[in-house]
XYZ file of C-alpha atoms in Angstrom:
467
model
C -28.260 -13.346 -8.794
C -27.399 -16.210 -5.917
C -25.394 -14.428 -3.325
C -21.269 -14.563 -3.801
C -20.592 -16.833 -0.944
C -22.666 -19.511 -2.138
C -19.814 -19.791 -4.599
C -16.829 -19.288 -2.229
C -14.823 -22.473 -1.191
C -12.757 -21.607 1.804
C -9.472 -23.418 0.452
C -7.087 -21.277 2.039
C -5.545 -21.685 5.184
C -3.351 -19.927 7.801
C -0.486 -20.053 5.372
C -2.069 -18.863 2.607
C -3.167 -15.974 4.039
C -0.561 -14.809 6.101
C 1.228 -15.242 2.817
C -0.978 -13.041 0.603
C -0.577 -10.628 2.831
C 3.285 -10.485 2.788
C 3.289 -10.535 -0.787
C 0.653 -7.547 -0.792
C 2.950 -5.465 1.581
C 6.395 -6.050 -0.137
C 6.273 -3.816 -3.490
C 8.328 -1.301 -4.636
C 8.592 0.823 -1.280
C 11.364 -1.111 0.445
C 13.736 -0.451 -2.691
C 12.688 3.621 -2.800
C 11.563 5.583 -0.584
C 14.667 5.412 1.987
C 15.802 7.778 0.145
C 13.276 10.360 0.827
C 13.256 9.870 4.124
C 17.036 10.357 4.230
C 16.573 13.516 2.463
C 13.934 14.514 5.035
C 15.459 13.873 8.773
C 19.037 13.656 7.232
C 19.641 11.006 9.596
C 20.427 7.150 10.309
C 18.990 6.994 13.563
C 15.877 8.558 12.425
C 15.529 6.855 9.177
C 15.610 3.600 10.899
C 13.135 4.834 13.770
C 10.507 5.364 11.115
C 10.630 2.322 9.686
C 10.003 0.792 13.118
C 7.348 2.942 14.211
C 5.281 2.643 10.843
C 5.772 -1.052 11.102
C 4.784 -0.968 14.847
C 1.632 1.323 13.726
C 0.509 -1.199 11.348
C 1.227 -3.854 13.517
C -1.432 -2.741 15.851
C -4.016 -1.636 13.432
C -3.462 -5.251 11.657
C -4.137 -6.776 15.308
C -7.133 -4.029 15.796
C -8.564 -5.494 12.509
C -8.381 -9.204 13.783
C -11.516 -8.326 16.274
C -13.634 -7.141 13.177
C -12.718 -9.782 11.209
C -13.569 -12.508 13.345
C -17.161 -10.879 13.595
C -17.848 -10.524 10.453
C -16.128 -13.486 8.281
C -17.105 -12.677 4.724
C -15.987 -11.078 1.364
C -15.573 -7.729 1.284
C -13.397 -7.176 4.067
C -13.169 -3.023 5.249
C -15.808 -2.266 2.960
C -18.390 -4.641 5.353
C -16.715 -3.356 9.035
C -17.719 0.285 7.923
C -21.142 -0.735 6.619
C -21.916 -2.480 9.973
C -20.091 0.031 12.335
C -21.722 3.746 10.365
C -23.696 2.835 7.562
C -24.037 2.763 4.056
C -22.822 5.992 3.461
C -19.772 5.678 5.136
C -18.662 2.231 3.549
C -19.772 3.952 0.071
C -17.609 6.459 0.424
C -14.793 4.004 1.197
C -15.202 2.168 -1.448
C -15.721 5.246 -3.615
C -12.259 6.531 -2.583
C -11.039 2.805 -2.708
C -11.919 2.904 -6.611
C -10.754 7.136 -6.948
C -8.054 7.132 -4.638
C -6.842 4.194 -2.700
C -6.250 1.416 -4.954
C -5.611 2.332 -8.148
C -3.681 5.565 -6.655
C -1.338 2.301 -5.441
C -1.368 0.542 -8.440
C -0.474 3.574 -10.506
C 2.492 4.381 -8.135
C 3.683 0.995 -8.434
C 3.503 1.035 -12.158
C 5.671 4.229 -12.037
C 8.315 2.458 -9.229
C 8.189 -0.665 -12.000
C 9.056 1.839 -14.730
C 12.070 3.294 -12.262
C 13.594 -0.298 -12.760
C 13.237 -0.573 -16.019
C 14.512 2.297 -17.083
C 18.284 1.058 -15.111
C 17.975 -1.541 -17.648
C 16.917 0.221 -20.727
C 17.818 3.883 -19.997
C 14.933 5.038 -23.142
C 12.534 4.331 -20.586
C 13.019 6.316 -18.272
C 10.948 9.652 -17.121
C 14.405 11.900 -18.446
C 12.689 10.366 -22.167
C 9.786 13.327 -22.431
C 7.991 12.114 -25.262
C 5.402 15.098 -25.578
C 5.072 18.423 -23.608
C 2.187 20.553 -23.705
C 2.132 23.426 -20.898
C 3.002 21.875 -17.697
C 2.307 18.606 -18.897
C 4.781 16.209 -19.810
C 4.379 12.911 -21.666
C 7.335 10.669 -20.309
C 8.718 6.571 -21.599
C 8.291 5.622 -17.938
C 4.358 6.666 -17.472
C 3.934 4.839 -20.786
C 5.795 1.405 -19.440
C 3.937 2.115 -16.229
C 0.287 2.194 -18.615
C 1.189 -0.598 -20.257
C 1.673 -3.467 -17.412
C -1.532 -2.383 -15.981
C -3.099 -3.125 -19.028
C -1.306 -6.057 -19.418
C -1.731 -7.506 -15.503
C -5.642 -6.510 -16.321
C -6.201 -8.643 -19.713
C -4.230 -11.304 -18.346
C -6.636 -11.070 -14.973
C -9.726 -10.129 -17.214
C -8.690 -13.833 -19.051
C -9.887 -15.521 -15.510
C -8.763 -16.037 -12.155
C -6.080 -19.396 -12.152
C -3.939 -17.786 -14.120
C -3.814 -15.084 -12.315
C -3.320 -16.543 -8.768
C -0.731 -18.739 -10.590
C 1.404 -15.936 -11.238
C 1.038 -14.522 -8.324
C 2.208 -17.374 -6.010
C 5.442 -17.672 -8.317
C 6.303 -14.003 -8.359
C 5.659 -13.798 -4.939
C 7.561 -16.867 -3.552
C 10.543 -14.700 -6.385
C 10.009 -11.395 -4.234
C 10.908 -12.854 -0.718
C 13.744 -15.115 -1.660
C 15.446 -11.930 -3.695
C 14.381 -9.610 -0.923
C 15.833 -11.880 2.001
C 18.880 -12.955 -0.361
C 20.202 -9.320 -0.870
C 19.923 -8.603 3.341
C 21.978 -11.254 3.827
C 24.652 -10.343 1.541
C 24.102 -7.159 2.116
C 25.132 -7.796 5.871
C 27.614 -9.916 4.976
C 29.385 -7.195 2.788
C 28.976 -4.541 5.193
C 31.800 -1.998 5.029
C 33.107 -0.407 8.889
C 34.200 3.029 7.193
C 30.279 3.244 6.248
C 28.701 1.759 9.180
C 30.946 4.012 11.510
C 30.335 7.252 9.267
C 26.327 6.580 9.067
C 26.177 6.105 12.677
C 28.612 9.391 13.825
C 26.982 12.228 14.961
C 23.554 10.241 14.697
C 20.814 12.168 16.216
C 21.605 15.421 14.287
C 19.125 16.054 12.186
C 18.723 17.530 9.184
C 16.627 18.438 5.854
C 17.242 19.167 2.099
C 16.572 21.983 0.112
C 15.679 21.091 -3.292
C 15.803 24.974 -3.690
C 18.605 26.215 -2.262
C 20.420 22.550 -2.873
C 21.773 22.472 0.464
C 21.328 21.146 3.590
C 19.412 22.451 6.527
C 19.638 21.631 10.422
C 16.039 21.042 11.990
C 14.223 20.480 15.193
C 10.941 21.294 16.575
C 8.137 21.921 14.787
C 10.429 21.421 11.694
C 11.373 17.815 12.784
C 8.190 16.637 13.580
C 6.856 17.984 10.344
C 9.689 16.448 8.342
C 9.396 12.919 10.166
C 5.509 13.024 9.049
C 6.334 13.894 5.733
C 8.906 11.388 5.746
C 6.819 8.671 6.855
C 4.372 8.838 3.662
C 6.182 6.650 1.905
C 6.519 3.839 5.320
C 3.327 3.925 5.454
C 2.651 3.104 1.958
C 5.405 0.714 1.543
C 3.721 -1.576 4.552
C -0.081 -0.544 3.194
C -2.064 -3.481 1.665
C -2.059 -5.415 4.357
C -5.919 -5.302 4.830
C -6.128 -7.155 1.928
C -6.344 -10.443 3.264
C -9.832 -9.493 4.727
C -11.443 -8.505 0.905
C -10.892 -12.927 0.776
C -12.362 -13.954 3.540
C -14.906 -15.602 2.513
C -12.502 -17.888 1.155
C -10.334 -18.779 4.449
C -11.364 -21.495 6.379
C -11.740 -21.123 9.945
C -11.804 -16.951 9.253
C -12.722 -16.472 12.809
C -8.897 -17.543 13.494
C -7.102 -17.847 10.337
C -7.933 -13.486 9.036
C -6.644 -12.127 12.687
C -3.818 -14.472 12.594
C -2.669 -13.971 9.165
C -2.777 -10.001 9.651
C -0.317 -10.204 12.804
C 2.045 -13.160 11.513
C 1.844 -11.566 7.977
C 2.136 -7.510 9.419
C 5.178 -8.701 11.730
C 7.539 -10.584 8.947
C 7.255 -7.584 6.822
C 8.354 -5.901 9.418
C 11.276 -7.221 10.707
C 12.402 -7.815 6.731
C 11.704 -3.681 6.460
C 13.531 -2.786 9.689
C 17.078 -5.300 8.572
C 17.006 -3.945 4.552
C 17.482 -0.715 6.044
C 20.179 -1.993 8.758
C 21.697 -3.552 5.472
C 21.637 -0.455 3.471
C 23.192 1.759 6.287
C 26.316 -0.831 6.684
C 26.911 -0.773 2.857
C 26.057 2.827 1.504
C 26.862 6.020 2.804
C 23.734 8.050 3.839
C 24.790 10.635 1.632
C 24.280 8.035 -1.569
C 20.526 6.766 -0.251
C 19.963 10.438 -0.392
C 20.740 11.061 -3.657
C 20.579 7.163 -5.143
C 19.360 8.025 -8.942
C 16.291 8.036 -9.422
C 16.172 6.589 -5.725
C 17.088 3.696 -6.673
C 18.411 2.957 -2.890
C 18.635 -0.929 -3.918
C 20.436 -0.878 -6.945
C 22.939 1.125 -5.510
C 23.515 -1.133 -2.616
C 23.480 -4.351 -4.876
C 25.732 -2.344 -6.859
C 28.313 -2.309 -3.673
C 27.318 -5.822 -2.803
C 27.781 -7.827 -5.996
C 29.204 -5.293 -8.570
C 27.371 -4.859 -11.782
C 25.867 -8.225 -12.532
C 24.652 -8.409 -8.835
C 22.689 -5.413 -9.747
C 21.322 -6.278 -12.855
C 20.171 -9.274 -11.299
C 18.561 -7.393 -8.240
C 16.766 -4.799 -10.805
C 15.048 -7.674 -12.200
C 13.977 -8.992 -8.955
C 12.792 -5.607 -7.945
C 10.839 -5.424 -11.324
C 9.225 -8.961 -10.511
C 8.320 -7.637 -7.468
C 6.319 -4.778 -8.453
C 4.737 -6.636 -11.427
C 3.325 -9.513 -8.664
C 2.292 -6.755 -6.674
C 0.170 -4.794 -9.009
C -1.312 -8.303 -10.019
C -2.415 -8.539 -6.762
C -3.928 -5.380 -6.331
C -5.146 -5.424 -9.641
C -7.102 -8.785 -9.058
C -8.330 -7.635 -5.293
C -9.976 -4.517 -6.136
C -11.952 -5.634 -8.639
C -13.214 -7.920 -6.300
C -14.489 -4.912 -3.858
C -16.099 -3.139 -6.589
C -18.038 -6.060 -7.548
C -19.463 -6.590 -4.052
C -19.972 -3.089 -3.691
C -22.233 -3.409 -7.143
C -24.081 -6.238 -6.006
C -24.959 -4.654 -2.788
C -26.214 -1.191 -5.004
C -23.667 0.760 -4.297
C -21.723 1.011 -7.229
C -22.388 1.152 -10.762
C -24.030 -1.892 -12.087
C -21.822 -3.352 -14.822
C -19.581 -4.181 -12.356
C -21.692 -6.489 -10.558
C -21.483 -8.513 -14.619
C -19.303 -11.686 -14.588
C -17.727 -12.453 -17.946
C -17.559 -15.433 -19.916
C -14.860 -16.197 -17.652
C -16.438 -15.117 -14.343
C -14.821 -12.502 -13.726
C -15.914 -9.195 -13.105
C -14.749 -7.323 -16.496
C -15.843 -4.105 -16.278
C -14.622 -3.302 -12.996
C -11.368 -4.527 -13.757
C -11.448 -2.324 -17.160
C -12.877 0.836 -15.611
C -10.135 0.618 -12.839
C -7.539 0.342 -15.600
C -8.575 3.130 -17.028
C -8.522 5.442 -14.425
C -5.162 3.862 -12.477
C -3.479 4.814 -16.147
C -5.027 7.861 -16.116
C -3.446 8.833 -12.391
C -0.310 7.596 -13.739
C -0.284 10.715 -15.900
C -0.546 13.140 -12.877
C 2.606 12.903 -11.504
C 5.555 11.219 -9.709
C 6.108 8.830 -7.204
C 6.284 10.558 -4.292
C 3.157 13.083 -5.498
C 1.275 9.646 -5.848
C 2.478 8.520 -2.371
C 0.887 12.042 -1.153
C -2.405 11.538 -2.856
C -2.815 7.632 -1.397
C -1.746 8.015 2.052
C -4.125 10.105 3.265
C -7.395 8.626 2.409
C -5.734 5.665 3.552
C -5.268 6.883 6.769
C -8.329 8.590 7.487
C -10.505 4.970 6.809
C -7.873 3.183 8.922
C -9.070 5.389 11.725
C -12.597 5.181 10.828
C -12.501 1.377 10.731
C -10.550 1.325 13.588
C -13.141 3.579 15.915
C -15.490 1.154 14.510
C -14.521 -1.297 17.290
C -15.339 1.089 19.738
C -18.755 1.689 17.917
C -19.635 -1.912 17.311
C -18.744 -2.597 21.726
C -21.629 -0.257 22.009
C -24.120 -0.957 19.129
C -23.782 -4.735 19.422
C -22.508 -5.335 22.988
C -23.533 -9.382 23.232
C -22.422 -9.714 19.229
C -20.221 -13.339 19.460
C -16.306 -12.002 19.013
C -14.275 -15.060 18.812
C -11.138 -12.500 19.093
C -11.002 -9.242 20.982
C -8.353 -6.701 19.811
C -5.441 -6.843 21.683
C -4.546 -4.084 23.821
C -8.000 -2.551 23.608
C -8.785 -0.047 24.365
C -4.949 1.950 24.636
C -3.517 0.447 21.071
C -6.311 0.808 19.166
C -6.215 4.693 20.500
C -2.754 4.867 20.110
C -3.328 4.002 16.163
C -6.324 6.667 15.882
C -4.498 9.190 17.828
C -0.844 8.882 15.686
C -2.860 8.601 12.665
C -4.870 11.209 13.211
C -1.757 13.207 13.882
C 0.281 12.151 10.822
C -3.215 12.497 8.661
C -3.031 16.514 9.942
C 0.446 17.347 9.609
C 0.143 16.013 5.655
C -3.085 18.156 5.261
C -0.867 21.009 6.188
C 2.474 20.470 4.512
C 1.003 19.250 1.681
C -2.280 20.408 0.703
C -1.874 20.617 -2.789
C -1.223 16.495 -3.345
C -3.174 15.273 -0.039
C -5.956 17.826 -1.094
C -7.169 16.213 -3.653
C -7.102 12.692 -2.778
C -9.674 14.263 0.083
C -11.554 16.199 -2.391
C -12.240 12.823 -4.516
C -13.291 11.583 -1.606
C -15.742 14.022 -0.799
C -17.183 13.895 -4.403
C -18.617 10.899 -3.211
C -21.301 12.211 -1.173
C -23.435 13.772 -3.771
C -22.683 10.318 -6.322
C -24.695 8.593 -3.457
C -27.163 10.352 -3.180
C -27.729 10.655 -6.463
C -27.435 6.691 -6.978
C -29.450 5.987 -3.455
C -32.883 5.461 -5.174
C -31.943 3.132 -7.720
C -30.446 0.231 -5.042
């Protein structure tokens, strides 16, 4: 088989990068997961903060990434910085978790937060709608709207790749103009009475007790913990950025256009996260993103904002938004697996093109098992289970720099990582942090997604001989 990049046209510029990786970011997170971080530091000061500082976090691992990138050009991104900074076990077990854990752990949570908007539109759909219980297992409508785009984003991306990339430019171009529309009317609506009652009393903090159904003050080791628990879903909601990097192959001028795209595209996101937050503190009480229904933070501020057709409209946004974001995870990591096949590192069928060259079988077999991790819980347990792994190979990538100034000190680096070598360790050290304080708190979601990735060890051994 001729190698991949004979194949590649590099017809995407600064733009178009920069642009894929905006529409990669910008999912479902933004319009959810506020309101577990209200209900974790019970405060608007400190819901705000973390926004920030996860956007500042990425900000500096996207700018970390722009020194790899530059030295190694190609498809395959992450998967080809940890092959040339450890070795082959090391970027197998990557893409191992990237297949068990990482990507279609995001694609199935995104299914579920496309689900969350449906069911505000057709209330049968929802995950109230238990469809069949056996034990502790529950069958819900949502998990079963959730099953069924995947399926449907994976035919239609299983059909070939135009389509595909059509949809995902028009969805995407959908997702910012909604996104951007609602801050600005948002701000424009803002009620003082709110504003002033958010921002009274701001640095008191405080969590919820599902439990006892009250809250709790907190400080010390109980603030920290709650901020890193709270931070989960930050993280995830400005993950995917990285993504840009799988492509490269097809960017011209990658040396540039890769780094560049992963600051411009890392900062907008950003700065759109930081003012929908701003937008939802001047227009709902904190008490309501606490407790929005189903956390449906969004709706219930486009529900102040524009009344009940304004929402109806925004929940339809939102649910664009999610589909064109599963289509483009659903498209990317197929992608990965394939160049992880062709390199022997994965299993074989999904190094096979289809009649419509594309690789079929690894977009099937990730179907299968994103649908399947649909079924094992909610949201926020599917937040949990992604986050971590995710973490832990930022880290490892990003100590690859410091590897690769060693190994290959003369190597050409048309970009050096800015702020090296104190941001870069900033990243690992925070991460590493965060990463710990999950492990703890909560082992039994964060646990597993390690434990998958483990498993990977003896699959590679076993598979070693037959490269």
């Amino acid at each position: 088989m001729q190698d991949e990049n004979q194949h590649l046209k590099r017809e995407l510029g600064l733009l178009d990068g920069t642009m894929l990786v905006v529409g990669s970011m910008i999912g479902s997170g933004i319009f959810i997961v506020s309101a577990d971080i209200a209900r974790q530091v019970g405060s608007t000061a400190w819901l705000l903060i973390i926004w920030l500082f996860s956007g500042l976090i990425t900000i500096i691992a996207a700018v970390s990434y722009g020194e790899l990138s530059a030295m190694f050009p190609k498809a395959g991104g992450q998967y080809v910085y940890l092959k040339e900074a450890y070795n082959k076990l090391i970027a197998f077990l990557y893409g191992w978790s990237f297949f068990g854990v990482i990507q279609t752990g995001t694609i199935a949570a995104v299914g579920v937060a496309f689900s969350k908007f449906a069911a505000y539109l057709v209330p049968a759909v929802s995950d109230e709608n238990v469809l069949y219980e056996i034990g502790s297992f529950k069958l819900n409508a949502a998990q079963l709207v959730s099953i069924f785009t995947i399926i449907l984003l994976t035919f239609i991306n299983s059909r070939g790749v135009k389509n595909g990339k059509i949809l995902q430019t028009v969805l995407t171009i959908i997702k910012i103009a909604s996104l951007l529309g609602l801050i600005i009317f948002g701000l424009m609506a803002a009620k003082a009475n709110v504003w002033d009652a958010n921002w009274t009393d701001v640095w008191a903090t405080k969590s919820f007790n599902a439990e006892t159904g009250s809250w709790l003050p907190i400080s010390g080791t109980a603030l920290i913990t709650g901020i890193s628990a709270a931070m989960v879903g930050s993280l995830f909601s400005s993950d995917a950025w990285n993504g840009v990097t799988f492509i490269a192959g097809e960017i011209r001028n990658p040396q540039r256009n890769v780094g560049l795209s992963l600051f411009l595209g890392t900062f907008i996101v950003t700065i759109i996260y930081v003012m929908a937050n701003v937008m939802y503190v001047a227009v709902v009480p904190l008490e309501e993103i606490a407790f929005a229904k189903s956390d449906r933070v969004a709706v219930v501020a486009a529900n102040n904002i524009f009344g009940n057709i304004g929402t109806l409209i925004i929940a339809i946004m939102i649910m664009i938004s999610t589909f064109a974001c599963n289509n483009g995870l659903i498209m990317a990591g197929a992608r990965v697996y394939y160049t992880m096949a062709k390199d022997g590192l994965f299993f074989k069928k999904a190094a096979h093109l289809n009649e419509f060259s594309v690789p079929a079988w690894a977009l099937w077999a990730q179907c299968v098992w994103a649908s399947a991790l649909c079924l094992t819980g909610k949201y926020g347990d599917l937040l949990d289970f992604v986050v971590i792994i995710v973490l832990i190979f930022y880290i490892l990538t990003i100590y690859g720099i410091f590897i690769l100034r060693k190994k290959q000190p003369d190597a050409e680096r048309p970009y050096k990582a800015f702020g090296y070598p104190f941001l870069p360790l900033f990243y690992i050290i925070t991460a590493s942090a965060i990463s710990i304080s999950l492990l703890i708190t909560k082992f039994s979601t964060c646990g597993w997604g390690v434990l998958i990735m483990l498993t990977g060890i003896p699959v590679y051994y076993l598979t070693k001989s037959k490269e």
